[in-house]
CSV table of C-alpha atoms in Angstrom, one decimal:
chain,number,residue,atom,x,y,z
A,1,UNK,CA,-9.2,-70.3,-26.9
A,2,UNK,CA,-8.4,-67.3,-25.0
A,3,UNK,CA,-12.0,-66.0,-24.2
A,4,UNK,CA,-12.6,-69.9,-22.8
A,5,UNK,CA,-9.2,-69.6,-20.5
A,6,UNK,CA,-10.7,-66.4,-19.4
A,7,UNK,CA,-13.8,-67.2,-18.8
A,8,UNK,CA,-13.0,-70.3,-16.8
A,9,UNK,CA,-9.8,-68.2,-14.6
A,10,UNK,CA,-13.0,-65.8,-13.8
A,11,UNK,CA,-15.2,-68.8,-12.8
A,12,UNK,CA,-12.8,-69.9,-10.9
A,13,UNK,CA,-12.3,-66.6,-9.1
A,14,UNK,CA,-15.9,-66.7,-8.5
A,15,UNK,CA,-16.1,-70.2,-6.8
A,16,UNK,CA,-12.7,-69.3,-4.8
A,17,UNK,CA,-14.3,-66.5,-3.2
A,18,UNK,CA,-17.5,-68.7,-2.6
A,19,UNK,CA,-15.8,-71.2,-0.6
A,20,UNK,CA,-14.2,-68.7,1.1
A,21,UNK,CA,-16.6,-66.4,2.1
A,22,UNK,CA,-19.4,-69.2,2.4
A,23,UNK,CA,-17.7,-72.1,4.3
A,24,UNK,CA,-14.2,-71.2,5.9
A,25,UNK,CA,-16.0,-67.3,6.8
A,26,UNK,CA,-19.6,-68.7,7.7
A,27,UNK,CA,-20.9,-67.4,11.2
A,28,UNK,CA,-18.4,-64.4,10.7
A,29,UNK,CA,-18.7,-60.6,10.7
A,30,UNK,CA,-18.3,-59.0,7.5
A,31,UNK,CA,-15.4,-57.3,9.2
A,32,UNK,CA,-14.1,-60.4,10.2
A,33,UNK,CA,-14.3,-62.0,7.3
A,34,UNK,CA,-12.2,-59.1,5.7
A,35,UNK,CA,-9.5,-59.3,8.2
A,36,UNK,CA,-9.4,-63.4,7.6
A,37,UNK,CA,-8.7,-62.6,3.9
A,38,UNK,CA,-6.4,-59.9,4.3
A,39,UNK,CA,-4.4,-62.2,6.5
A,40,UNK,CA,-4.7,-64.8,4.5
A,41,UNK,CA,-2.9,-62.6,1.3
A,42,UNK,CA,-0.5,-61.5,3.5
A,43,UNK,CA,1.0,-64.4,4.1
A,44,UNK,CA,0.2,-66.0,0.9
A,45,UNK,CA,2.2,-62.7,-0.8
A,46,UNK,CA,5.3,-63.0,1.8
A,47,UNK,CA,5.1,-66.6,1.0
A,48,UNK,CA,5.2,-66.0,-2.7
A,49,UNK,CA,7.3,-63.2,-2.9
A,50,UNK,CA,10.5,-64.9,-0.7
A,51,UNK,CA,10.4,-67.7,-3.0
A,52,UNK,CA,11.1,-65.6,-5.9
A,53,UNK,CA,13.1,-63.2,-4.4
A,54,UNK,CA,15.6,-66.1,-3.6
A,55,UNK,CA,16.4,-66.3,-7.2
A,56,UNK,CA,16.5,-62.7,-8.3
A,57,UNK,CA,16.9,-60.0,-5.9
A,58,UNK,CA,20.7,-60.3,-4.5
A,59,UNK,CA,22.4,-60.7,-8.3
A,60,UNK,CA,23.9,-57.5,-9.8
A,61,UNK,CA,21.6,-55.9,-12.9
A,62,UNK,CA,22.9,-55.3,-16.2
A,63,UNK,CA,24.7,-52.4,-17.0
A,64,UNK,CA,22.8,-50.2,-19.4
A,65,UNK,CA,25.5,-50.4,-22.2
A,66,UNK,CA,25.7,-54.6,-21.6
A,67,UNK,CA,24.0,-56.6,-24.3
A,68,UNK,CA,23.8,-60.1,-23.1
A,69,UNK,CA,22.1,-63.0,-25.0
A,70,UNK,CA,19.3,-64.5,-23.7
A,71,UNK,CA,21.0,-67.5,-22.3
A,72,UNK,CA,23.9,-65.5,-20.9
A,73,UNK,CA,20.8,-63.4,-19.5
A,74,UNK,CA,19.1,-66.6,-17.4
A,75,UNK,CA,22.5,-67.3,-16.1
A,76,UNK,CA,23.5,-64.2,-14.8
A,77,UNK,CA,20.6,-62.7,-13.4
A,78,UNK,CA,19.2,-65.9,-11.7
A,79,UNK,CA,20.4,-68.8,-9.7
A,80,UNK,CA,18.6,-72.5,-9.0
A,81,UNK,CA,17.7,-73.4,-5.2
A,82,UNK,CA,18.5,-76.9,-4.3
A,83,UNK,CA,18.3,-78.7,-1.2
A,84,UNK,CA,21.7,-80.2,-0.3
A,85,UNK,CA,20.3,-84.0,-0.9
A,86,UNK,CA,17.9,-86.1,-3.1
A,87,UNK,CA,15.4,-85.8,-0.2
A,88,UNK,CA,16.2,-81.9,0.8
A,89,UNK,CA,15.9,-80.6,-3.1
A,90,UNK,CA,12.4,-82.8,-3.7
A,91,UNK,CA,11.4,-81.2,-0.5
A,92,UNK,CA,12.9,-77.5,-2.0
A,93,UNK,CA,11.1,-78.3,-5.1
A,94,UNK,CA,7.6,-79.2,-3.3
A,95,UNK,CA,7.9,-75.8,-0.9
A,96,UNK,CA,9.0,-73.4,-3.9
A,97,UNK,CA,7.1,-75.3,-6.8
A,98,UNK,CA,9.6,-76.0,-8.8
A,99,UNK,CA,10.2,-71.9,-9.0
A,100,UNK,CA,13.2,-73.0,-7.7
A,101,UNK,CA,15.1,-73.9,-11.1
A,102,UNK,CA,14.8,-70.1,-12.4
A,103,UNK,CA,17.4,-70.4,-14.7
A,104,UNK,CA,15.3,-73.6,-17.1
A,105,UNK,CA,12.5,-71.2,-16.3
A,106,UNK,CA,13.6,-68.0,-18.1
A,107,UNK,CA,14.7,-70.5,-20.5
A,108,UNK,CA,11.7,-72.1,-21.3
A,109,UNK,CA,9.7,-70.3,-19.9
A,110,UNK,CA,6.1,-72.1,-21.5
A,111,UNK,CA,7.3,-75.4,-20.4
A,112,UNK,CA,5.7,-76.8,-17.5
A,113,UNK,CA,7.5,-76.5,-14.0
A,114,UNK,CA,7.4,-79.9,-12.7
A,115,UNK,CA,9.5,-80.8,-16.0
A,116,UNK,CA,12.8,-78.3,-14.9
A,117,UNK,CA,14.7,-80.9,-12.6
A,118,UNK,CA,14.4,-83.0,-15.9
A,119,UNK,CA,16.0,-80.4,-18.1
A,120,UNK,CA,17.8,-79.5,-15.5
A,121,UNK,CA,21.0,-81.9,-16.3
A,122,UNK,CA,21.0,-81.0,-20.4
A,123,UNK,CA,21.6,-77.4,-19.3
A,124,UNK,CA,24.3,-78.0,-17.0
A,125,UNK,CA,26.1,-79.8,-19.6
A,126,UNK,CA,25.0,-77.4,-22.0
A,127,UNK,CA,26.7,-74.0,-20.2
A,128,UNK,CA,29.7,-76.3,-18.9
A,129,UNK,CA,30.7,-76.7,-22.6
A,130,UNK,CA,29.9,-73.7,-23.5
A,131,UNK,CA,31.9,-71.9,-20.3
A,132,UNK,CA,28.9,-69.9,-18.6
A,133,UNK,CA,28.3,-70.3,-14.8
A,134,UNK,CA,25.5,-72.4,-13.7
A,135,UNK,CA,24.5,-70.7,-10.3
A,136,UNK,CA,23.0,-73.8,-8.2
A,137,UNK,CA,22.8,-72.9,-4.4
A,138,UNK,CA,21.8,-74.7,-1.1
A,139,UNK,CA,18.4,-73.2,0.0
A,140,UNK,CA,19.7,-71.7,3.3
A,141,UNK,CA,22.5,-69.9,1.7
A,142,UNK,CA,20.4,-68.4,-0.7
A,143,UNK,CA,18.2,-67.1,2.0
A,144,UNK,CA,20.8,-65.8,3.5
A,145,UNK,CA,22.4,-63.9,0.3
A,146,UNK,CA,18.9,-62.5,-0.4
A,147,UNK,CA,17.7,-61.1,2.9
A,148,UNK,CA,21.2,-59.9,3.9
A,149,UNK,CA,21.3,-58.1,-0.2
A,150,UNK,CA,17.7,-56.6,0.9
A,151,UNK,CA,18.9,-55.4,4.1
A,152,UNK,CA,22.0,-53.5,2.3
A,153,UNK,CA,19.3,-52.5,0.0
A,154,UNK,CA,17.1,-51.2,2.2
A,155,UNK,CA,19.6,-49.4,4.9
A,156,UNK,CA,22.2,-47.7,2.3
A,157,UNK,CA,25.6,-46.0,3.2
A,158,UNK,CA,25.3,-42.4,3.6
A,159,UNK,CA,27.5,-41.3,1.3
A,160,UNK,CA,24.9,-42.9,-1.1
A,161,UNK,CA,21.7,-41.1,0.6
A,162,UNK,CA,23.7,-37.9,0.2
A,163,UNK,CA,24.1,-38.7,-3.9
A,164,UNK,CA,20.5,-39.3,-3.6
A,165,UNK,CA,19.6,-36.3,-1.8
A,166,UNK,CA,21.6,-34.2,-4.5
A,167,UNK,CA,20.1,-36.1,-7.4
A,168,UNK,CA,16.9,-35.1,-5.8
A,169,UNK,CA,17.6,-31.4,-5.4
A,170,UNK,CA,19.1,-31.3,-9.2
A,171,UNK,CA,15.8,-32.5,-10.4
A,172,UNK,CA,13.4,-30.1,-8.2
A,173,UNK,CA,15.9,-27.2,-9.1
A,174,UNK,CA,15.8,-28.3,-13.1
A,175,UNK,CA,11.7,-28.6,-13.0
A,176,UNK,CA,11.5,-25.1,-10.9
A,177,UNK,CA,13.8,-24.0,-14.3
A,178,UNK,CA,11.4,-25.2,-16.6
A,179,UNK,CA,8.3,-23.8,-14.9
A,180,UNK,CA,10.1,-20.1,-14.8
A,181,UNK,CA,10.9,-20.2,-18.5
């Protein structure tokens, strides 16, 4: 079963790169064609990546000593995206397909996506009896969260770059130690 899958994922690799190259390319440069592609990934992989990002990137990690069960896992360290109305969250589900219910997806995570709005309901009732938070946010607020988390990230305090910078020098001055000995 496994040789078939991947044999047909490889065919289809072929034949995506076929229609690419030999209808939406045709008349092109090589170069050109190149540069269409890369663009193409680009955005597909910005596309792809802020849609799970939203979901993962701006919740605290576990501490190392912090054994969580799986369940308490998927509700801590992701949140569901949702789009304010009946019409707003189908629309959420089409543009993040369905990646927007992460928490039924590390839950189940071989069931198929389109069915998580369905499970959806069973798990809400399932963690409000049980006590644990079910992390459901509107889709602009969970933008925000995540690029504003990214930007802290990304531009940290400097009395954090100087911990860094020691942590750094410790190492190089422990490896120069081990190479002298």
């Amino acid at each position: 079963m496994r040789t078939k899958r991947q044999h047909t994922e490889g065919m289809m690799i072929v034949i995506r790169h076929l229609l690419f190259y030999g209808l939406l390319c045709r008349g092109m440069t090589w170069g050109q064609s190149v540069t269409i592609y890369t663009i193409y990934n680009t955005v597909a992989a910005s596309y792809i990546f802020s849609q799970f990002a939203l979901s993962h990137s701006h919740l605290d990690v576990s501490a190392p000593d912090e054994f969580l069960h799986w369940v308490e896992y998927a509700a801590d360290h992701t949140i569901n995206v949702h789009g304010g109305s009946w019409l707003g969250t189908r629309f959420v589900d089409w543009w993040m397909a369905y990646l927007n219910y992460q928490i039924e997806h590390h839950l189940f995570p071989g069931m198929p996506q389109f069915r998580h709005p369905i499970v959806s309901e069973r798990v809400q009732v399932l963690f409000a009896k049980h006590g644990i938070k079910y992390d459901n946010r509107f889709y602009t607020s969970a933008c925000y969260d995540t690029w504003y988390n990214l930007h802290k990230v990304g531009n940290p305090s400097l009395e954090t770059q100087k911990a860094w910078k020691a942590e750094r020098e410790a190492y190089k001055a422990a490896q120069a130690a081990k190479k002298a000995e």
